[in-house]
XYZ file of C-alpha atoms in Angstrom:
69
model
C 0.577 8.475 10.314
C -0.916 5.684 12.358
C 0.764 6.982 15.810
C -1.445 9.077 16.431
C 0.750 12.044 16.722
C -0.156 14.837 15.000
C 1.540 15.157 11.386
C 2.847 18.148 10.180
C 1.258 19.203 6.512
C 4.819 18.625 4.722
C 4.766 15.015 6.139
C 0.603 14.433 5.476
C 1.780 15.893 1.446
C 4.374 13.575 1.526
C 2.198 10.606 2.079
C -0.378 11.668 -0.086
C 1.546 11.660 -3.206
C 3.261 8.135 -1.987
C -0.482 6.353 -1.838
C -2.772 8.279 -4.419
C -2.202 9.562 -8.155
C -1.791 12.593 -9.021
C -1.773 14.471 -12.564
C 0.964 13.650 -14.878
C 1.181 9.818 -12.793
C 2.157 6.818 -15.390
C 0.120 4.115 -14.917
C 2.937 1.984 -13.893
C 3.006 4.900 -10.979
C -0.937 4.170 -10.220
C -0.135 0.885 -9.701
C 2.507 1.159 -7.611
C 0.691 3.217 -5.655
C -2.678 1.367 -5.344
C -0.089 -2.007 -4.844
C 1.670 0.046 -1.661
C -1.915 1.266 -0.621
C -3.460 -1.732 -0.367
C -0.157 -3.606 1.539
C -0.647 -0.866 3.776
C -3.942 -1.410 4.650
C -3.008 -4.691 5.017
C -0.555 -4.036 7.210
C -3.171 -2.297 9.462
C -6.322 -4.596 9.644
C -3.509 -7.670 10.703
C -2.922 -5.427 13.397
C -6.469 -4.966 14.322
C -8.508 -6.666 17.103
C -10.489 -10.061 15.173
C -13.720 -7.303 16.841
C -12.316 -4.614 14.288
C -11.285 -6.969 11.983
C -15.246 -7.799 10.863
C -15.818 -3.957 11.018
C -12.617 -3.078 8.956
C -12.626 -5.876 6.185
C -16.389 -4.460 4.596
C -15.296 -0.956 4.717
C -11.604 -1.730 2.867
C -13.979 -3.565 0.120
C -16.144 -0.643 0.104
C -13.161 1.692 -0.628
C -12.144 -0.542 -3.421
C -14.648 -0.094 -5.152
C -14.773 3.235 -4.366
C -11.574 3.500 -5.706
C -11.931 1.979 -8.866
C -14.836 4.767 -10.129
């Protein structure tokens, strides 16, 4: 999803139900899921420019909270 390319809707589903809960989730499976979220992120912003990095880091904390409503 971070190619660029352009994602086909089974794939964008796909990912979807991988990072956010849906109805009928456990919470062991909203967890997981905010656990893989975040290391993705993660995984991104280490990638980032240090530039991006100061832009990035605020609006990750932002979505946390977000998040957590």
């Amino acid at each position: 999803l971070m190619s660029g390319a352009t994602v086909k809707e089974e794939e964008m589903t796909a990912m979807r139900t991988a990072f956010y809960p849906i109805p009928g989730d456990t919470e062991a499976d909203v967890k997981r899921k905010r656990e893989y979220r975040n290391a993705m992120v993660n995984i991104f912003i280490s990638q980032l420019d240090p530039r991006m990095k100061k832009i990035m880091v605020p609006l990750r904390i932002h979505q946390e909270t977000m998040l957590k409503r």
